[in-house]
Coordinates of C-alpha atoms and ligand atoms in Angstrom, one line a residue:
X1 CA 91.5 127.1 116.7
X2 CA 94.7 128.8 115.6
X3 CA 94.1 130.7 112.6
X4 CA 96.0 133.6 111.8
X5 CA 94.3 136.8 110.8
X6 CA 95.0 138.8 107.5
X7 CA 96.9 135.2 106.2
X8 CA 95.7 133.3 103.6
X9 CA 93.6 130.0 104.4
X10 CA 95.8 127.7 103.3
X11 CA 97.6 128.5 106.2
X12 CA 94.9 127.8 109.0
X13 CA 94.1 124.4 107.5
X14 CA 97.8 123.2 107.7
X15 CA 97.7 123.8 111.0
X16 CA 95.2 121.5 112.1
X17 CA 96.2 118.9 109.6
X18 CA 97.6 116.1 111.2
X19 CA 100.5 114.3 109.7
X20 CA 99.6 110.7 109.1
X21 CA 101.9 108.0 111.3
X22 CA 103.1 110.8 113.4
X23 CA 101.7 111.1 116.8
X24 CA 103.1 113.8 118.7
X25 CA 102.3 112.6 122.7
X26 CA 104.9 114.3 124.9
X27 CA 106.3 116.6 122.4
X28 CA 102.8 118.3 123.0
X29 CA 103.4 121.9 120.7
X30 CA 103.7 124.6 123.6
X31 CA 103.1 126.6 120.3
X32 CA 99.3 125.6 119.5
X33 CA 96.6 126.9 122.2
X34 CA 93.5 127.2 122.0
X35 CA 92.4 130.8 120.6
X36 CA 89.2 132.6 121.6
X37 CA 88.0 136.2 120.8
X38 CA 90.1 139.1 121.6
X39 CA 88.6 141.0 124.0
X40 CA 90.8 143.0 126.2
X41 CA 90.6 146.2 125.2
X42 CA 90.7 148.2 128.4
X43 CA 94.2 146.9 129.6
X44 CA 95.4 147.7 126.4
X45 CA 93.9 150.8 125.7
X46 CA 96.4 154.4 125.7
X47 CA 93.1 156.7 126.8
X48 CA 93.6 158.0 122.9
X49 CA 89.9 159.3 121.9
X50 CA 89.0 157.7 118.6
X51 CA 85.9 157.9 115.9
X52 CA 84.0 154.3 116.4
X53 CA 83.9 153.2 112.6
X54 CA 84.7 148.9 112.3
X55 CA 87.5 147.8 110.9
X56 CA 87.5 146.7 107.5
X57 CA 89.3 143.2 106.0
X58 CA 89.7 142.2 102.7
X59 CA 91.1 139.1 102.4
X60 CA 92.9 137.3 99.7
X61 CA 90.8 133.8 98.7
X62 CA 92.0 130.6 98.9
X63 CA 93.6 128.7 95.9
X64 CA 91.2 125.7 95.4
X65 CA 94.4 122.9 95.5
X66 CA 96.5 122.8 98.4
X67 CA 100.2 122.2 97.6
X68 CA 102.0 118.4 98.3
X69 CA 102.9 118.6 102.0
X70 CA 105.8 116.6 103.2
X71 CA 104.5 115.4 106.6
X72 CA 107.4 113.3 107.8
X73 CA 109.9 116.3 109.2
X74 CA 109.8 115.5 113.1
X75 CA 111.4 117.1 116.3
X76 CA 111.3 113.5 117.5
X77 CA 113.9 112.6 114.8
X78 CA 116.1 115.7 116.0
X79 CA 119.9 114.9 116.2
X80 CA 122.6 117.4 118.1
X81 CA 126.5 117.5 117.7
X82 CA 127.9 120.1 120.0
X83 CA 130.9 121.6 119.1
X84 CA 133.2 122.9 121.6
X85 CA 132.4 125.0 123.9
X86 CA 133.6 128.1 122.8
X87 CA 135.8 129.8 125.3
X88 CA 134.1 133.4 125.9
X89 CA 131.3 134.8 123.9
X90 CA 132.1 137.9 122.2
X91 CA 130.3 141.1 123.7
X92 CA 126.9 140.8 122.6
X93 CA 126.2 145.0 122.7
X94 CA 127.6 146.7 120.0
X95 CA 127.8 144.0 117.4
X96 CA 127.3 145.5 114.1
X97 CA 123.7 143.5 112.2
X98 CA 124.2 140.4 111.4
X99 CA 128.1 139.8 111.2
X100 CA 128.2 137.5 114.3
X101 CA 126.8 134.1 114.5
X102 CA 126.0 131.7 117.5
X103 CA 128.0 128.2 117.5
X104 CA 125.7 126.0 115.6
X105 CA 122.8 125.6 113.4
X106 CA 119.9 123.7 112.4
X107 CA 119.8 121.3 109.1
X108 CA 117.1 119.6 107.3
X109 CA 118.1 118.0 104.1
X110 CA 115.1 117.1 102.1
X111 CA 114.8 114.8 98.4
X112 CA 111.7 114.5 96.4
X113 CA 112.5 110.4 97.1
X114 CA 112.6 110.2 101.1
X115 CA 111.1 113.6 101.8
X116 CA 112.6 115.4 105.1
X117 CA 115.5 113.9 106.2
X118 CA 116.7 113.7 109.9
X119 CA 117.6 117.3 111.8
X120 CA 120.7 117.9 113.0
X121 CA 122.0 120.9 115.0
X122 CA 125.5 120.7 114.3
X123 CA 128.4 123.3 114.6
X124 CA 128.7 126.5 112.4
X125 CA 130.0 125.2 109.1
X126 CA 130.3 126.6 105.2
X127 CA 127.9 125.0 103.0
X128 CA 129.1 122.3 100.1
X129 CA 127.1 123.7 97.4
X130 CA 127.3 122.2 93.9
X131 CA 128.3 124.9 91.6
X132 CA 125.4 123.9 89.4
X133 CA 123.2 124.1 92.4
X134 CA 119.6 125.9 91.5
X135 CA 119.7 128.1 94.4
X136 CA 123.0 129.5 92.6
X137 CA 121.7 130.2 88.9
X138 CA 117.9 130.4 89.3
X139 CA 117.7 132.2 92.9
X140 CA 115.5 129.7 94.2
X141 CA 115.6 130.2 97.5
X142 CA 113.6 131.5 100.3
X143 CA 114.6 132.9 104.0
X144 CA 112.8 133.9 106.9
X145 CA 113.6 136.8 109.9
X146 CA 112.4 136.4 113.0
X147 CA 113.5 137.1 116.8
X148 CA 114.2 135.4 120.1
X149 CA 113.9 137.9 122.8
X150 CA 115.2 137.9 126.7
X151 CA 112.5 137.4 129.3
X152 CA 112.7 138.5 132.9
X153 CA 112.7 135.0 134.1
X154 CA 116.7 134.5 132.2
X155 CA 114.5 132.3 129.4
X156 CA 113.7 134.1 126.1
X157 CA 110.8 133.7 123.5
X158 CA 110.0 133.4 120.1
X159 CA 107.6 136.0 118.8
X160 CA 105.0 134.5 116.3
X161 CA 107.5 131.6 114.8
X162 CA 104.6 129.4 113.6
X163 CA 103.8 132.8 111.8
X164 CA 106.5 132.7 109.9
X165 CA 107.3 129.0 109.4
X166 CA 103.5 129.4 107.6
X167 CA 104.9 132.4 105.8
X168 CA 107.7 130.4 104.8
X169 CA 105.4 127.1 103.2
X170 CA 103.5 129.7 101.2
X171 CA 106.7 131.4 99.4
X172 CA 108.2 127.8 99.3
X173 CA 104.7 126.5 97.7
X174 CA 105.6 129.6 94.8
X175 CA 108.6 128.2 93.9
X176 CA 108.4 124.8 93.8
X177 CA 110.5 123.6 97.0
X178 CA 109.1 121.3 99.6
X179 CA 106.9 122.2 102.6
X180 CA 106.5 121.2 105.7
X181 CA 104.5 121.1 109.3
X182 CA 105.0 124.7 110.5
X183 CA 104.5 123.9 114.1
X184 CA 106.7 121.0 113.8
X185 CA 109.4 123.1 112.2
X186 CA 108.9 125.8 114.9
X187 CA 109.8 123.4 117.6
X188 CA 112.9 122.8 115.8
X189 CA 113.6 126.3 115.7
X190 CA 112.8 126.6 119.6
X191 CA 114.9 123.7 119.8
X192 CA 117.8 125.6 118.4
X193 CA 117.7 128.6 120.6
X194 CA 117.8 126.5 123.1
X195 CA 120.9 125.2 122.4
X196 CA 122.0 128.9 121.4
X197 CA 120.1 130.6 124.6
X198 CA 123.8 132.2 126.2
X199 CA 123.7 134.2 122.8
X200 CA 120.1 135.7 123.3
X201 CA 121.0 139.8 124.7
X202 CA 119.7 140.4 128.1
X203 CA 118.5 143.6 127.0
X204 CA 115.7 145.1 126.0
X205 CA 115.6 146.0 122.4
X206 CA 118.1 143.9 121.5
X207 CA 117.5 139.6 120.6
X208 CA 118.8 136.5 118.5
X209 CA 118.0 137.3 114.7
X210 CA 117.2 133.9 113.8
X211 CA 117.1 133.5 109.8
X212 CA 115.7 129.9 108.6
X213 CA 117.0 129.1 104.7
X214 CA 115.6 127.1 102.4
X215 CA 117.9 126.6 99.1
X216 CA 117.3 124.3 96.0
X217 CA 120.4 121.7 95.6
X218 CA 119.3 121.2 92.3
X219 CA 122.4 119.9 90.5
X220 CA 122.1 120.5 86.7
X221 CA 121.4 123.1 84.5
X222 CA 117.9 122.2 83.2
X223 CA 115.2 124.7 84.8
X224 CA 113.0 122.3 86.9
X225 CA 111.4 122.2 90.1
X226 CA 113.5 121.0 93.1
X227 CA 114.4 117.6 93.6
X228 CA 117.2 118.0 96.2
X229 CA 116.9 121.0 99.3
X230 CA 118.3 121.9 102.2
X231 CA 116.7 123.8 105.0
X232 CA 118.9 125.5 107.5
X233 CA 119.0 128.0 109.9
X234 CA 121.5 130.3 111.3
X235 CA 121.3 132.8 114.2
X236 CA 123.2 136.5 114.9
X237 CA 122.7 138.5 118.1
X238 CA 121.6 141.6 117.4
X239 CA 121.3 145.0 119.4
X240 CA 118.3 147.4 118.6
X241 CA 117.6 149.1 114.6
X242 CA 117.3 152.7 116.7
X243 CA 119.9 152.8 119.4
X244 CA 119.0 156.0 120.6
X245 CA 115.2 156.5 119.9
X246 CA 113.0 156.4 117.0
X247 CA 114.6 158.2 114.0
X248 CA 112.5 159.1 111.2
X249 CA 113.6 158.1 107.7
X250 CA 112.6 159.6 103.9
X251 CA 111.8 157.5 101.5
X252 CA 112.2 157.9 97.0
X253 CA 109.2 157.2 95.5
X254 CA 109.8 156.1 92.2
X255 CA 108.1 154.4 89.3
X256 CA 111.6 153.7 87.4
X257 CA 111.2 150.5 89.1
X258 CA 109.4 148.0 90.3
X259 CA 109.8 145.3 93.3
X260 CA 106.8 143.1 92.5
X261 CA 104.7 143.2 89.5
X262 CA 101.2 141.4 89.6
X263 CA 101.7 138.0 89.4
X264 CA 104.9 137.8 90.4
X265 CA 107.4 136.6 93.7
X266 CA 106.2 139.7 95.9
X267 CA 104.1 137.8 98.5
X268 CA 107.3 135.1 98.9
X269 CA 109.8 136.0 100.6
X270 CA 112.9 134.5 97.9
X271 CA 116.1 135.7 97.3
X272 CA 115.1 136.7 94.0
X273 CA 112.5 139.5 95.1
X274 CA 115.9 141.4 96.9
X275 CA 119.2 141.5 94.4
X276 CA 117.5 143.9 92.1
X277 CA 116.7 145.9 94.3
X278 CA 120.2 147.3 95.7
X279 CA 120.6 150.0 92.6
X280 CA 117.2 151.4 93.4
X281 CA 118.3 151.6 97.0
X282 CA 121.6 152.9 95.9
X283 CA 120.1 155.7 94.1
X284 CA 117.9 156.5 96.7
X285 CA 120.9 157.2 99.3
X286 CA 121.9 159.6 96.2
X287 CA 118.9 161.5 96.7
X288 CA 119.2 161.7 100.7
X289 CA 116.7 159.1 101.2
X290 CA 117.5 156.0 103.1
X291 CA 114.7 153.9 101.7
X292 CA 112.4 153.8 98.0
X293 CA 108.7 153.8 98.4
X294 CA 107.8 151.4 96.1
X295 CA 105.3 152.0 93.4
X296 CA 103.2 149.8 91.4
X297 CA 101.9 151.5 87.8
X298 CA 102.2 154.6 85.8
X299 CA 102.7 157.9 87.3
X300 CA 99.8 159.7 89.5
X301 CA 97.5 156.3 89.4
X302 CA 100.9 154.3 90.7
X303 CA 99.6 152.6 93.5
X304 CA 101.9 153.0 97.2
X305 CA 102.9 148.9 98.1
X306 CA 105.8 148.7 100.3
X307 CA 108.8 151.2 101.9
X308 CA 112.4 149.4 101.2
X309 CA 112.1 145.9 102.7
X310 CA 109.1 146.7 105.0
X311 CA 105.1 147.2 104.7
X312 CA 103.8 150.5 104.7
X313 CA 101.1 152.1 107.1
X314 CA 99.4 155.6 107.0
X315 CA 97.3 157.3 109.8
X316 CA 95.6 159.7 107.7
X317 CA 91.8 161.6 106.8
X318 CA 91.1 159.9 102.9
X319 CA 89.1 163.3 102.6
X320 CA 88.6 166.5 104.4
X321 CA 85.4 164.7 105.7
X322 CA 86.8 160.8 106.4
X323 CA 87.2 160.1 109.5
X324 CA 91.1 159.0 110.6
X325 CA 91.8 156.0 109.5
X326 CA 95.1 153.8 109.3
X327 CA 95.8 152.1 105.7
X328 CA 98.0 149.8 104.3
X329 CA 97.6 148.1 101.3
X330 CA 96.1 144.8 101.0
X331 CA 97.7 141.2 100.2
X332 CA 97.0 141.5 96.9
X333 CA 100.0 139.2 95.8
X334 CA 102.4 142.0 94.8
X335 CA 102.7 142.7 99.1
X336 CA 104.9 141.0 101.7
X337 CA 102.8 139.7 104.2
X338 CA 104.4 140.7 107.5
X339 CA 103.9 139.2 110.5
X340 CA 105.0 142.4 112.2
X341 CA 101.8 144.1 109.6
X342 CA 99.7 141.9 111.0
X343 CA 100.6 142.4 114.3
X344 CA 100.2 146.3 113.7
X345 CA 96.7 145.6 112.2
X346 CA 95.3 143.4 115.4
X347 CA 97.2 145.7 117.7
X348 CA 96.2 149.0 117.0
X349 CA 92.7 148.6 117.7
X350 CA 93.3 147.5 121.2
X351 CA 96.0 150.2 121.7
X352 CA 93.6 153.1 120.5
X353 CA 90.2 151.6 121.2
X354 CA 87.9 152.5 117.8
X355 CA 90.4 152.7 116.0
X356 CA 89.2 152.5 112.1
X357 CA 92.2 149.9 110.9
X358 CA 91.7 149.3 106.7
X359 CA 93.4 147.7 104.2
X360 CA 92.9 149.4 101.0
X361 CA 94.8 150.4 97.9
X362 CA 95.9 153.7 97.4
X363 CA 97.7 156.4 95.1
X364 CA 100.8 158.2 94.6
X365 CA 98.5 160.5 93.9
X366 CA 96.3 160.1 96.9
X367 CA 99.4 160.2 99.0
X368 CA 101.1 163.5 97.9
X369 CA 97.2 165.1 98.1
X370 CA 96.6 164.4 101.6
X371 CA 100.4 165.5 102.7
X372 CA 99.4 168.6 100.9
X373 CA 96.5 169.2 102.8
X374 CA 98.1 167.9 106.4
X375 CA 95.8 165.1 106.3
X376 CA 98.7 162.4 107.3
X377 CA 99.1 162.0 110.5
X378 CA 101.6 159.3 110.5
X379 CA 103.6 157.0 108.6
X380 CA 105.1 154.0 109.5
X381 CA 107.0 151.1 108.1
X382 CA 106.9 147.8 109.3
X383 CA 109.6 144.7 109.9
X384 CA 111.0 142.6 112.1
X385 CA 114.3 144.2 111.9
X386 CA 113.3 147.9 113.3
X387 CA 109.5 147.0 114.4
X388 CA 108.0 150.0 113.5
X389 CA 110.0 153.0 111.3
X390 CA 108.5 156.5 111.1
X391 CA 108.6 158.1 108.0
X392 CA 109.3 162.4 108.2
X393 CA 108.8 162.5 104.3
X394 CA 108.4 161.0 100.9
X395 CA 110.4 162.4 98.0
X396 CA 108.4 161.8 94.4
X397 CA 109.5 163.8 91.1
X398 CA 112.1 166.3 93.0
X399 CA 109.3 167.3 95.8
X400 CA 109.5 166.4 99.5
X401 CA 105.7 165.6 101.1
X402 CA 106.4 166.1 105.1
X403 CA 104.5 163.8 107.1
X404 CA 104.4 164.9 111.0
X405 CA 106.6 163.5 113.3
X406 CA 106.8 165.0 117.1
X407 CA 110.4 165.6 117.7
X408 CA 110.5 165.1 121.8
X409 CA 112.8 164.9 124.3
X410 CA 112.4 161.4 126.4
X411 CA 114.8 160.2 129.1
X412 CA 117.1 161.0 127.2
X413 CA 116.4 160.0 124.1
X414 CA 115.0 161.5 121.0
X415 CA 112.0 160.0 119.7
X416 CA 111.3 161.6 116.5
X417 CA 107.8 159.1 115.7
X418 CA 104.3 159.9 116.3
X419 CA 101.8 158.9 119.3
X420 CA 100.5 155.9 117.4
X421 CA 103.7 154.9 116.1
X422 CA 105.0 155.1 119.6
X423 CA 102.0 153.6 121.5
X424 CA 102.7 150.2 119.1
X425 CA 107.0 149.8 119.3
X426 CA 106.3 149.9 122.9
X427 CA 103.1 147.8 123.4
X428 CA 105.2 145.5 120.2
X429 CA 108.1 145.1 122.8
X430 CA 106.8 144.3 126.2
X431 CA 104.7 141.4 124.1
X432 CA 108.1 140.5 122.7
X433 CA 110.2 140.4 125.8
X434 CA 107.2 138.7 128.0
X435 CA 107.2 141.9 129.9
X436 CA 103.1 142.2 128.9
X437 CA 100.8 139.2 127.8
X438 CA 99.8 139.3 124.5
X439 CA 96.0 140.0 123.7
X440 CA 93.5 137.4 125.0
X441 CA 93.2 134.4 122.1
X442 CA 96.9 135.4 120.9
X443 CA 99.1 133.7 123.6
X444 CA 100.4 131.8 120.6
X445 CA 102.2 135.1 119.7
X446 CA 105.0 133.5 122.3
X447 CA 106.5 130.7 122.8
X448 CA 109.2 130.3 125.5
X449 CA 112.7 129.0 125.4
X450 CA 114.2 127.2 128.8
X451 CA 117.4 126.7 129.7
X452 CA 119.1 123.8 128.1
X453 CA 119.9 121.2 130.4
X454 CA 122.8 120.3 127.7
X455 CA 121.6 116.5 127.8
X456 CA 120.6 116.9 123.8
X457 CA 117.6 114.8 123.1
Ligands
LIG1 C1 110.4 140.6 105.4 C2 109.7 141.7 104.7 C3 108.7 142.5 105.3 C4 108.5 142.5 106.8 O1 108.0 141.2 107.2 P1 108.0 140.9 108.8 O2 107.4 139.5 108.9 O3 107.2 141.9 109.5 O4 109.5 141.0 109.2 C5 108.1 143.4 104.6 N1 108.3 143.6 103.2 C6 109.3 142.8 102.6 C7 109.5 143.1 101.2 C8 110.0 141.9 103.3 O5 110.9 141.2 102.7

């Protein structure tokens, strides 16, 4: 059954969970498939020589209540208004991130009374928002990223949607807003780039950004949880984060500030985790770096959580006698869990067979001691935005730590990442434009858009 790895259980158990008085015959989710042990490590495998150590999971456990789930949002009940067609899409190479949107988009109103209204696609609009809304004052709000890629056959595909409609329940469970059925809201979402497929790039690197909303309408002042949401989602063709290659970045480490304390927003994916963290940024541009490394704690026994707005891997020794090992940090609340983390963590065993692949916490500390020594190999970030980002060095107290990157010359381009990093953006992208399966038991990974036959439902 589907059950996604390095996720929290809530998650697999709301996939198989039925909704009551819904039965789904004929819209059949091409999203849920059967999933059975990953095994093909030969196709996938690079030739890299590894040490043989087993991975390592630690997984965070189960809360012992599951959240209210709203069961009654349904593809069936889908509605679509097309607009006019509009008379020449814009150039679709070139556009600068995110300041170009498709035609329509997808709406979900939802009350604590009736639950999930009816969905619409409907065209492009501004939002009536009332100006005491919640999502206004108290930030409650939560988003998603995720891609549509072109496929050779003139479709695209979704990469991992489910993924993140299950990502999106959990940070909506945090602050009070209403759930839903994840595969049921992913077949909206196929739904809608459907509609939107003539704005999908047929280029490699480039895709749809498709970013699902959910805001509180909350109209008073009194802090409370949600009564009144809307779910929507929008969709801005995008071209690729590294135009001409792979192009390492330096990152600030700081402990001046902090994105996620314990306890806090940092494993939802809200508004409220981003605002406060443009100054930061800010200042790190100051310093020459593009990015902060994000710290959690006092000085040397800080602990290394995320880089900027993405997870952060190393390929590193822990000591002189370790064996090689990559590392991020576990899903200890305080980290975002990325669906483009996890795919890092399933893929790189596969793509460099032996692999050790841990999730661990480390230091500052640790961190600055191993550059020191050349004991990093590697260091990558990870998002759906730029896949993978290699990271050249990390600043901390007025002192750059180089980590190697292999500056090459390829087809023209310069790639300016290391093997591993390398071996994953390209193994990450053939998955994502259909031009390579993904891994035996993870054909849920992608789920294919047709052409619209422009009949709506
Ligand atoms: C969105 C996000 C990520 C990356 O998540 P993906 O699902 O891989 O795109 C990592 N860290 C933070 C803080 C994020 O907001």
């Amino acid at each position: 059954m589907l059950r996604p790895r390095g996720f929290h259980p809530f998650l697999a158990r709301s996939l198989r969970r039925p909704c009551p008085g819904r039965t789904s015959a004929g819209l059949q989710s091409p999203l849920l498939r059967d999933v059975d042990a990953c095994s093909q490590v030969s196709e996938w495998s690079l030739g890299i020589a590894a040490p043989t150590e087993t991975r390592a999971h630690t997984e965070v456990e189960a809360s012992s209540s599951d959240p209210p789930t709203y069961c009654n949002l349904s593809l069936s009940d889908l509605q679509i208004h097309r607009g006019a067609a509009p008379a020449q899409l814009p150039d679709l190479v070139g556009l600068p991130f995110g300041t170009h949107f498709t035609d329509h988009m997808l709406e979900v109103e939802w009350t604590a009374e009736r639950g999930w209204g009816a969905p619409r696609i409907v065209p492009f609009h501004n939002l009536s928002v009332h100006p005491a809304a919640h999502a206004l004052h108290y930030a409650v709000e939560i988003f998603e990223g995720m891609k549509a890629y072109h496929t050779q056959s003139g479709g695209a595909q979704l990469f991992r949607p489910v993924d993140n409609m299950i990502r999106m329940n959990l940070s909506a469970q945090r602050l009070c807003l209403p759930t839903f059925d994840p595969v049921e809201m992913a077949m909206l979402l196929q739904k809608f780039v459907e509609v939107e497929l003539a704005w999908v790039p047929p280029h490699i690197g480039h895709s749809l950004y498709v970013r699902p909303t959910l805001i509180s309408m909350q109209d008073r002042i009194a802090l409370s949880a949600t009564e009144k949401a809307l779910f929507y989602a929008i969709a801005s063709p995008v071209g690729p984060y590294f135009p001409t290659g792979l192009k390492a970045i330096r990152l600030l480490a700081t402990t001046k500030y902090t994105r996620a304390p314990h306890g806090g927003t940092g494993d939802a994916k809200c508004g409220g985790n981003y605002g406060g963290t443009i100054r930061p940024e800010w200042e790190a541009r100051q310093a020459g770096c593009a990015q902060n490394l994000w710290l959690l704690g006092d000085d040397e026994a800080a602990v290394v959580t995320e880089a900027g707005t993405m997870n952060f891997f190393m390929l590193w020794r822990e000591s002189e006698t370790a064996p090689l090992e990559l590392v991020t940090p576990p899903l200890d609340g305080t980290i975002l869990p990325g669906i483009t983390r996890d795919t890092v963590l399933q893929l790189a065993p596969l793509v460099w067979p032996g692999l050790r692949v841990v999730q661990r916490q480390f230091t500052i500390a640790d961190l600055c001691e191993a550059a020191n020594a050349g004991r990093i190999v590697e260091a990558f970030g990870t998002g759906t935005a730029c896949i993978l980002c290699p990271i050249e060095a990390i600043r901390y107290h007025g002192q750059d730590y180089k980590i190697p990157t292999r500056p090459a010359e390829q087809a023209r381009q310069t790639v300016q990442a290391g093997k591993l990093t390398q071996a994953l953006t390209s193994a990450i992208l053939d998955i994502q434009h259909g031009r390579r399966q993904p891994p035996a038991g993870l054909t849920h990974w992608t789920v294919p858009v047709t052409h619209d036959e422009g009949q709506g439902l």
